[in-house]
Short mmCIF file of C-alpha atoms in Angstrom, two decimals:
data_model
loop_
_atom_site.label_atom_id
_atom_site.label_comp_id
_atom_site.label_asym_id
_atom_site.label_seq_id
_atom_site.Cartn_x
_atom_site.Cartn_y
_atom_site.Cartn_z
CA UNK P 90 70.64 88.08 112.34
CA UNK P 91 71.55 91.71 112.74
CA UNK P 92 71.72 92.21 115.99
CA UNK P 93 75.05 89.96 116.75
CA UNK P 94 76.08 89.98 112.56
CA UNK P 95 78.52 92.73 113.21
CA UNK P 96 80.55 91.22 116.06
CA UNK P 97 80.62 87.42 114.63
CA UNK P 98 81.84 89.99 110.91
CA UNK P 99 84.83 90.77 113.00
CA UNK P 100 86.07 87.75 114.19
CA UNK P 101 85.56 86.19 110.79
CA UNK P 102 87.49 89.11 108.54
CA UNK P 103 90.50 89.01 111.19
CA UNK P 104 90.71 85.22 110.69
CA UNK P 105 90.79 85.70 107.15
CA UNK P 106 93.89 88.38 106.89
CA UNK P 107 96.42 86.94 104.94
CA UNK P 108 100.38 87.19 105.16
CA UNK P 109 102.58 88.97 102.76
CA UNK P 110 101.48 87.46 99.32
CA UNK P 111 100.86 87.98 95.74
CA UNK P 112 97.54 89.08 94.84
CA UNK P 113 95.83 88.53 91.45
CA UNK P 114 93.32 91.19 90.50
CA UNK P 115 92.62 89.89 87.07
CA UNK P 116 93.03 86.86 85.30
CA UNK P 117 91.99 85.59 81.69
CA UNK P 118 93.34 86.31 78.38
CA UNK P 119 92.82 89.50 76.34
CA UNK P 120 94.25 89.61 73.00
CA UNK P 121 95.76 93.17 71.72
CA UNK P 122 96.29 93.41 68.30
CA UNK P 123 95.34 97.48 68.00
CA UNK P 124 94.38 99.78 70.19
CA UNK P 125 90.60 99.22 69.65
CA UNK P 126 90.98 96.85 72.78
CA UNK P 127 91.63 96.92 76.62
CA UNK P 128 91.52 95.46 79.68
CA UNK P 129 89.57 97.17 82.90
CA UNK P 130 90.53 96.01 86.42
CA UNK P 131 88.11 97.94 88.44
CA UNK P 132 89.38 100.39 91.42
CA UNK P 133 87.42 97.67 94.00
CA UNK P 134 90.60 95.14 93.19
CA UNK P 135 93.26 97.49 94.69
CA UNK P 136 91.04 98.55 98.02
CA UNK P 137 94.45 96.83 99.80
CA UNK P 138 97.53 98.46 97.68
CA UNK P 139 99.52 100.56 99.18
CA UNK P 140 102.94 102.45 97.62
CA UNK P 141 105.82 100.22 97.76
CA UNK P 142 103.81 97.47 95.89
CA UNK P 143 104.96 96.22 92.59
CA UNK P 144 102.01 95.63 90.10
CA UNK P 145 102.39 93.10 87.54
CA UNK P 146 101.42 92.31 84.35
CA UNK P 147 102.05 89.30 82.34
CA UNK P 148 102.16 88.60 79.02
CA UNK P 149 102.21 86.12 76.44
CA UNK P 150 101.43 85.27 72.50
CA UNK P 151 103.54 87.96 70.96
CA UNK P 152 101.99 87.92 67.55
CA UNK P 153 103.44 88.22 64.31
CA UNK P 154 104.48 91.51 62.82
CA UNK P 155 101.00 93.50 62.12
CA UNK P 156 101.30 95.82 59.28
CA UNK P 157 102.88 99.13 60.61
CA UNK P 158 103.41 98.00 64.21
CA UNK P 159 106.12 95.67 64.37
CA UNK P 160 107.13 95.95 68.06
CA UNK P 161 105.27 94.65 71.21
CA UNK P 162 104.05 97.22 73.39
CA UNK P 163 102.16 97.90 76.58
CA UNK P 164 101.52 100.53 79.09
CA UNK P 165 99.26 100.68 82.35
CA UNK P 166 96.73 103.61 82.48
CA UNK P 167 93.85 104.96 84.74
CA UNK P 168 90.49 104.32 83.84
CA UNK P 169 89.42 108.37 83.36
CA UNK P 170 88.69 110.76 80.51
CA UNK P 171 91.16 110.03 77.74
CA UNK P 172 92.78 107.10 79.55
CA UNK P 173 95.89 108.72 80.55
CA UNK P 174 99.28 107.01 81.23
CA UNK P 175 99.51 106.39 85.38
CA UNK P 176 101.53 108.91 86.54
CA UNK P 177 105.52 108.63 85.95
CA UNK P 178 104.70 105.07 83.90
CA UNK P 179 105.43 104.45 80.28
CA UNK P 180 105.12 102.31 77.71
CA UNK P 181 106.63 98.74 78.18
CA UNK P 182 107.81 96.36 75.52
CA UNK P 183 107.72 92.24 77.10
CA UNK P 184 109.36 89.69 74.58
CA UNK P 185 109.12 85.99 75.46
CA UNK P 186 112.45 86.57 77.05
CA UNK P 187 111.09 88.79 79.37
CA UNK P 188 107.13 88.29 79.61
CA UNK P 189 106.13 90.61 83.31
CA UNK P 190 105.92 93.84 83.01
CA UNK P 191 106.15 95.37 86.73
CA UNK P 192 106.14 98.37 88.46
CA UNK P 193 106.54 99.91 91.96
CA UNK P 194 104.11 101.85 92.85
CA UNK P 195 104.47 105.15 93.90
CA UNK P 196 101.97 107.05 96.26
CA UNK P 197 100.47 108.98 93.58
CA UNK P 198 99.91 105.60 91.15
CA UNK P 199 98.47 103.67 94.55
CA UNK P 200 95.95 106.98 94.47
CA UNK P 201 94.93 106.95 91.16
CA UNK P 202 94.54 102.89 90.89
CA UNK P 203 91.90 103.29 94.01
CA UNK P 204 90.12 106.34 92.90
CA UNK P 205 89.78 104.89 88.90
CA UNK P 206 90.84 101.30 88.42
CA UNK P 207 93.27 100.27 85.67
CA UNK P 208 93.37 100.22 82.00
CA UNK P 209 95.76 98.15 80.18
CA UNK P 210 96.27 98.72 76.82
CA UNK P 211 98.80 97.18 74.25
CA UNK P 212 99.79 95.85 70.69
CA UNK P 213 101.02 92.76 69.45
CA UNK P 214 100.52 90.86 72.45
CA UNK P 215 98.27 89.02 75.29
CA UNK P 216 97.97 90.17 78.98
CA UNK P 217 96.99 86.63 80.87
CA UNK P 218 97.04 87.92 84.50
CA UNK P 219 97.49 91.01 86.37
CA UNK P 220 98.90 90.77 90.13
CA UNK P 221 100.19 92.81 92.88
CA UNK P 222 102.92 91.96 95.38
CA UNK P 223 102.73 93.69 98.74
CA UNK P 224 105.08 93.19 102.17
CA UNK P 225 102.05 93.85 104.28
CA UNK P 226 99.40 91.75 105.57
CA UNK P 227 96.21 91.78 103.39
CA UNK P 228 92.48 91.48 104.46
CA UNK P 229 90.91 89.86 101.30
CA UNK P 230 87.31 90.96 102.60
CA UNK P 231 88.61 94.41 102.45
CA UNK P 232 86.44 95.14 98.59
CA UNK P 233 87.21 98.74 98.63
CA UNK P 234 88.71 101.45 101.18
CA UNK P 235 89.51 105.24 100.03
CA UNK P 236 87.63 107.93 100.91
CA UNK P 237 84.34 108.44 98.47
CA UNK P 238 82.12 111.28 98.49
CA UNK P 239 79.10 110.61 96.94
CA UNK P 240 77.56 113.16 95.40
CA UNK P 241 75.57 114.64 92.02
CA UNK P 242 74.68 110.90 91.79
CA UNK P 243 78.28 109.98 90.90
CA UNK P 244 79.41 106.27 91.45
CA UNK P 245 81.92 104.50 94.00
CA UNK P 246 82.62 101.49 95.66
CA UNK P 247 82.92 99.16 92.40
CA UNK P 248 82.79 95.49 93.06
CA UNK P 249 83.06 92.51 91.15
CA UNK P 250 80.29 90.17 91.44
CA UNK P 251 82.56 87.31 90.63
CA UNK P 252 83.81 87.67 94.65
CA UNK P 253 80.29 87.00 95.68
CA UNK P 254 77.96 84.52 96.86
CA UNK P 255 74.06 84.23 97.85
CA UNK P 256 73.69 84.93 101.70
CA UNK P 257 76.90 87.19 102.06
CA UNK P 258 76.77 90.81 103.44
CA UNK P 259 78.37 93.88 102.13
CA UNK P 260 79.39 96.27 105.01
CA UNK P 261 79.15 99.88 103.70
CA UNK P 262 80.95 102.30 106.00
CA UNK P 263 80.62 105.75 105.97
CA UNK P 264 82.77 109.05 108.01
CA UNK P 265 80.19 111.27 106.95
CA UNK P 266 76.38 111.41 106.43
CA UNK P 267 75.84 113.93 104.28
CA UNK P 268 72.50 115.73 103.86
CA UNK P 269 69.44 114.60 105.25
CA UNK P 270 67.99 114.14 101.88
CA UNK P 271 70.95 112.43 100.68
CA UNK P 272 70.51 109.00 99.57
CA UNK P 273 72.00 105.90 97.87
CA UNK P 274 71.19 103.40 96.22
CA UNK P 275 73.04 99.88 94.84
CA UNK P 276 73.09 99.59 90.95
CA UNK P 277 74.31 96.88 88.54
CA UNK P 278 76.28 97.52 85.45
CA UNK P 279 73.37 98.83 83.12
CA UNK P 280 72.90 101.69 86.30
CA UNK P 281 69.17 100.56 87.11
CA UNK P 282 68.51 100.52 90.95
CA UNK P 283 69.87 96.58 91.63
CA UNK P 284 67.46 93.92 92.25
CA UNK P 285 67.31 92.61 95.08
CA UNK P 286 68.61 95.36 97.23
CA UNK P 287 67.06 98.69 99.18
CA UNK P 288 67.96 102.30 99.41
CA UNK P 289 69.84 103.77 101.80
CA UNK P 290 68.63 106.67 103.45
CA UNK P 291 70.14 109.59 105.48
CA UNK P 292 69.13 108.08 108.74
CA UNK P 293 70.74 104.60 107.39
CA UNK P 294 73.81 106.05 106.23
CA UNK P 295 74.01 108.26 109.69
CA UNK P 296 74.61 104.92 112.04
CA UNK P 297 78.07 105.11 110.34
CA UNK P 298 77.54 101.18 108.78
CA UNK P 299 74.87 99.60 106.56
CA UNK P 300 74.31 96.07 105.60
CA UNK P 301 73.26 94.55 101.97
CA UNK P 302 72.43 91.25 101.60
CA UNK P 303 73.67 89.58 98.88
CA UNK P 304 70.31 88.02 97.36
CA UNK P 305 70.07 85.90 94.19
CA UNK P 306 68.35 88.34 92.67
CA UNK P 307 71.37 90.76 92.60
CA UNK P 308 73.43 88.53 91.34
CA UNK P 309 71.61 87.23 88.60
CA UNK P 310 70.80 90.70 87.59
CA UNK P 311 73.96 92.64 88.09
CA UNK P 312 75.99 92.10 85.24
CA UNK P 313 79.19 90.96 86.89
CA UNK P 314 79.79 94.82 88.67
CA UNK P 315 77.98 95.95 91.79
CA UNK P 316 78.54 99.51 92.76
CA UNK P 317 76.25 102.40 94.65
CA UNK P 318 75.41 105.87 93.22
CA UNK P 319 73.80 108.64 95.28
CA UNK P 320 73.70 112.25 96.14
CA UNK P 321 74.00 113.77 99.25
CA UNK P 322 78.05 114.48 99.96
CA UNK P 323 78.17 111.25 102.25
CA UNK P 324 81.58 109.94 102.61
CA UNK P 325 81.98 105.78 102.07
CA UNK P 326 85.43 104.37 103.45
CA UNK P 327 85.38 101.00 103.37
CA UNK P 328 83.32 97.93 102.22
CA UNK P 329 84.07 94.69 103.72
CA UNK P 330 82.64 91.45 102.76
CA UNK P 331 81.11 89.43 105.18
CA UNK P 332 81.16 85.89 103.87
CA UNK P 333 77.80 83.69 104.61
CA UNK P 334 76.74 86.63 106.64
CA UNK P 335 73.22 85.63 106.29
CA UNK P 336 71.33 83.87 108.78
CA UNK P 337 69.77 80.49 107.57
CA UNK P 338 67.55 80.16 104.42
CA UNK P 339 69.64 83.35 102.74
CA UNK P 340 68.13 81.60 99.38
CA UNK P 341 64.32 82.86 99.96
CA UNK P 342 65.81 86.44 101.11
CA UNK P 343 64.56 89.12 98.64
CA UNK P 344 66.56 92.06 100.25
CA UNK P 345 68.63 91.75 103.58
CA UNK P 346 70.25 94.86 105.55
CA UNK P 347 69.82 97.01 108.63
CA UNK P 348 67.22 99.74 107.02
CA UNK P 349 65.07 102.56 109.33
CA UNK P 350 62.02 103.31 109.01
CA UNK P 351 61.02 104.10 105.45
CA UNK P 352 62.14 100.64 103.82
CA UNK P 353 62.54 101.23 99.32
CA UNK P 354 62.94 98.08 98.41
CA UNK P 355 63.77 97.12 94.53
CA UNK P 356 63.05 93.44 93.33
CA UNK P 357 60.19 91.32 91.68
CA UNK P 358 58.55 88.75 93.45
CA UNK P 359 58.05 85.43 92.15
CA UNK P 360 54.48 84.29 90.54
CA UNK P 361 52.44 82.77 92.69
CA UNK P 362 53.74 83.55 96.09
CA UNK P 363 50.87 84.00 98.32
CA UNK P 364 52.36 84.96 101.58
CA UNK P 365 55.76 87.66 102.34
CA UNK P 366 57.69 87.75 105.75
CA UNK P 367 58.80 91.15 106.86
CA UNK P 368 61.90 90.39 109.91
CA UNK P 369 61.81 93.24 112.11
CA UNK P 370 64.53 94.48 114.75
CA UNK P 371 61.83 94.77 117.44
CA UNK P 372 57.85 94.28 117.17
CA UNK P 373 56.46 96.87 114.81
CA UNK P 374 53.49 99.12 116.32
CA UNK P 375 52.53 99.23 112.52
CA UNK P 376 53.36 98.16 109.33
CA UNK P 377 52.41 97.87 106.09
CA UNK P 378 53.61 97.02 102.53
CA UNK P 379 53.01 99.76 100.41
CA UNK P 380 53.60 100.33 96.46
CA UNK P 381 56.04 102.69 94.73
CA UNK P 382 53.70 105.45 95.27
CA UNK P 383 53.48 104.72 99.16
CA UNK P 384 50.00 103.57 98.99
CA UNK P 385 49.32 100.65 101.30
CA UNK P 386 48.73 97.38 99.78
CA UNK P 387 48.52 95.35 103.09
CA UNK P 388 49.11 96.21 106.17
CA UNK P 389 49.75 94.77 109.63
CA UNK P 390 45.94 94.64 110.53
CA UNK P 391 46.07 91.73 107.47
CA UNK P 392 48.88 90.10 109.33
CA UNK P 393 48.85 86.76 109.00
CA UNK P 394 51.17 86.11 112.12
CA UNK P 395 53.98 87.59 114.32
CA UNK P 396 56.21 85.64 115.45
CA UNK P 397 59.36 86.29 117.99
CA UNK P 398 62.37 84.53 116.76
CA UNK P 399 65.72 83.19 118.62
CA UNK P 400 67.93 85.88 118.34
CA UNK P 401 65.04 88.55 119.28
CA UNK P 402 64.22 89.97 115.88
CA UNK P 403 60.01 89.84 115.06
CA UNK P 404 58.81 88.24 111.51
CA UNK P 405 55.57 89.87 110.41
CA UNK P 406 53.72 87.53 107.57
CA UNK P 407 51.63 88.90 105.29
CA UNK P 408 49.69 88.09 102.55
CA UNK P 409 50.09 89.00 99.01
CA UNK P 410 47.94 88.70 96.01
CA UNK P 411 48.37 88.37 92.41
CA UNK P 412 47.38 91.82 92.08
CA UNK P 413 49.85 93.02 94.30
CA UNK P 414 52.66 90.91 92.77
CA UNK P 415 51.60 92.42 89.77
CA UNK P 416 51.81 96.23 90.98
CA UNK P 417 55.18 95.45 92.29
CA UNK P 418 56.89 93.09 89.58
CA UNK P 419 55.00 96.72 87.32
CA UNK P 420 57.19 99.01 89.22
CA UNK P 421 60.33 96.40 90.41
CA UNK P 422 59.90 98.33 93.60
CA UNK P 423 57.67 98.16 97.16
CA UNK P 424 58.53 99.81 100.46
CA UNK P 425 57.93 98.91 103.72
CA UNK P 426 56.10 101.39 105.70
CA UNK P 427 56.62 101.02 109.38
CA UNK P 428 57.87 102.35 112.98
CA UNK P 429 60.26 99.61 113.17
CA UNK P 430 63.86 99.00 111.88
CA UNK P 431 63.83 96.36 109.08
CA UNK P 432 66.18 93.68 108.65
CA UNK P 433 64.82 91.93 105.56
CA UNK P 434 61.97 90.73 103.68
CA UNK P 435 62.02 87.35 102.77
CA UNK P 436 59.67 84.40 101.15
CA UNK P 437 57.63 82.06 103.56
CA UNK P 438 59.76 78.70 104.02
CA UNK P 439 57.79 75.62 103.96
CA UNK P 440 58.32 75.13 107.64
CA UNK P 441 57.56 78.71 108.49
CA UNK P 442 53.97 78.86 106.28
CA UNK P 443 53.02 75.59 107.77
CA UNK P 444 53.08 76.86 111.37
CA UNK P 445 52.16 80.19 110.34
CA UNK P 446 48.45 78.46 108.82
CA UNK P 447 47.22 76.23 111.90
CA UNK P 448 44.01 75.82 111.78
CA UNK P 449 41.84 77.61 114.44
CA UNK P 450 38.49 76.77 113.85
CA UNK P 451 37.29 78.34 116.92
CA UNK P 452 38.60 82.04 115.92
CA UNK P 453 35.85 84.59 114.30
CA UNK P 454 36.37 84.63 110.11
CA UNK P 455 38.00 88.28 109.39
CA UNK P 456 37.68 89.53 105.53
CA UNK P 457 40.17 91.86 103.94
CA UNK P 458 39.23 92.98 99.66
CA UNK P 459 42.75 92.20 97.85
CA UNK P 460 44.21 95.46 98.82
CA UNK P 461 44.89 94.30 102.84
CA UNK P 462 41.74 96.35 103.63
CA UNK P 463 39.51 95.06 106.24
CA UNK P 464 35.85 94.20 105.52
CA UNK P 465 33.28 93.94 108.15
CA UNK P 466 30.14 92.66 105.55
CA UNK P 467 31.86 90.92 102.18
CA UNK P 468 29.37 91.24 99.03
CA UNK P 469 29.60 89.78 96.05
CA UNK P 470 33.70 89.33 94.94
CA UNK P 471 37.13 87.55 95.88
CA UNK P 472 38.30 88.19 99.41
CA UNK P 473 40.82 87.04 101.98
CA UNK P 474 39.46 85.20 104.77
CA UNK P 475 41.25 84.68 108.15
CA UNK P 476 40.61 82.41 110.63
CA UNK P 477 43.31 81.85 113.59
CA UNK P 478 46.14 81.93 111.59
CA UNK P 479 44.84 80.28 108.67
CA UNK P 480 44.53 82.00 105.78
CA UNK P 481 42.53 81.61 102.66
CA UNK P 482 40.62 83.13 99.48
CA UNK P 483 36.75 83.12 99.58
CA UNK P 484 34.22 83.82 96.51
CA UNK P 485 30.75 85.39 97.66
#
């Protein structure tokens, strides 16, 4: 899992460089017939671009003469207040003669395209597909480098969700740390915290790289962009897509990524799930899942196992109630409160619940109310019962 991600991440992204190609950024067909419309190629598709490159756009369906516009035109802009013109650019007129409309890019048009993205706009005419041509080698994984300083909760980093896949890892990596209350969290395209992911703290942005799982829930929830917002003045540089990153069973991850202690977590869990499994760098001395208001819900005392995997990471399974599920699915947030680094939390597999609930007959019955807390003399009400490591609901 963690502990050996980042190494295998580097073999992987070198094997994926690619020679001296053509790159398409965006591809589709927008239709310009007034200047009501445009197309957005986000400042995540030219992480790799460098001056010297020729950017491309081509064209096609020159329509009819429109009523006071009876030329084609088209000109390449930065996506920032008032859409200006990239620097030293103009406006372009393609025919079906002479359908691309390129341009070598200087140093100060490689800048802006990184720092804002692209806007095309354009009259009488469709764009189909917008490229990039460069004579150097090019690291697809590479989603976005610059230099990014995050703060007064600005965004960076944007990334199309259409590059992604359940059970690969985003590597965020940052020069600088920022404050210690600094923080920053993964949003979707409506700017609500991202399903599916956690914050990340001071202390997790100070190891210089953190991790995000890519869970189902953040795709199905982020409206085609992924990009992080925070405060702080941290400083993100690069981040590199680790394909299948994931260790086995990525599908029943509900957040994945190197946190410290401290773990926000935002997501929903599904109706009826009964049991959660917190992975853990090293054995927690003690844990708990608490709500959005750090109030424990269950802690480690409620544990219904710990278990040692392969690769030396701990899983901690817990369980959950309907009245926990609810408190969380309330707030579409729980943390994990603990003294150990957290690598994700995750649902029970089949395999994992069934060897998780052997029967001990032999052990002495333990009762815990439907907040996690221990009771030593149950009255009247619904409880959790464990025996062993089987685990069970009990009327009195």
């Amino acid at each position: 899992m963690i502990k050996n991600l980042l190494a295998t991440a580097l073999v992987a992204t070198a094997s994926l460089a690619a020679a001296a190609s053509t790159v398409t950024v965006w591809e589709g067909k927008v239709e310009f017939t007034g200047w009501d419309k445009s197309l957005n190629v986000p400042a995540s598709e030219f992480a790799a671009i460098a001056a010297g490159d020729v950017l491309t756009a081509t064209t096609a369906n020159w329509l009819e003469y429109v009523e006071g516009q009876d030329y084609t035109s088209m000109a390449f802009k930065t996506n920032s207040d008032g859409w200006p013109e990239l620097t030293g650019s103009g406006w372009y007129n393609p025919t079906a003669a002479s359908p691309e409309v390129s341009l070598e890019l200087t140093e100060a048009q490689v800048a802006e395209l990184k720092a804002t993205g692209l806007i095309i706009q354009g009259s009488n005419l469709s764009v189909t597909k917008v490229t990039f041509t460069s004579a150097a080698d090019i690291d697809p994984n590479v989603l976005f480098e610059g230099e990014a300083t995050i703060s007064g909760w600005n965004k960076a980093g944007d990334i199309s969700a259409a590059k992604l896949a359940v059970g690969d890892v985003l590597e965020y990596t940052f020069s600088e740390a920022g404050a210690e209350s600094g923080q920053v969290l993964v949003k979707g395209s409506d700017w609500s915290n991202l399903l599916g992911t956690a914050k990340m703290n001071h202390s997790d942005i100070a190891t210089g790289k953190v991790l995000v799982g890519v869970t189902a829930q953040m795709l199905e929830t982020c409206g085609g962009t992924i990009f992080v917002q925070g405060d702080g003045g941290m400083v993100l540089t690069k981040v590199t897509l680790i394909p299948a990153g994931m260790s086995e069973n990525a599908a029943d991850y509900i957040t994945y990524g190197n946190r410290l202690p401290g773990v926000q977590n935002f997501a929903t869990i599904k109706e009826g799930t009964e049991q959660l499994e917190v992975v853990f760098a090293t054995k927690p001395g003690w844990s708990q899942i608490a709500d959005s208001s750090w109030a424990s819900m269950v802690d480690n005392e409620a544990a219904v196992s710990t278990t040692e995997n392969a690769d030396g990471t701990v899983s901690v399974i817990y369980p959950i109630t309907p009245a926990i599920i609810e408190t969380i699915n309330a707030a579409k947030e729980f943390i994990v409160n603990t003294d150990a680094e957290v690598v994700g939390v995750k649902y029970v597999s089949t395999s994992t619940g069934l060897a998780a609930i052997a029967a001990d007959a032999d052990a002495p019955a333990e009762y815990y109310d439907l907040q996690g807390r221990r009771v030593a003399n149950p009255s009247a009400g619904l409880y959790i019962v464990r025996q062993g490591n089987k685990v069970s609901k009990v009327v009195f």
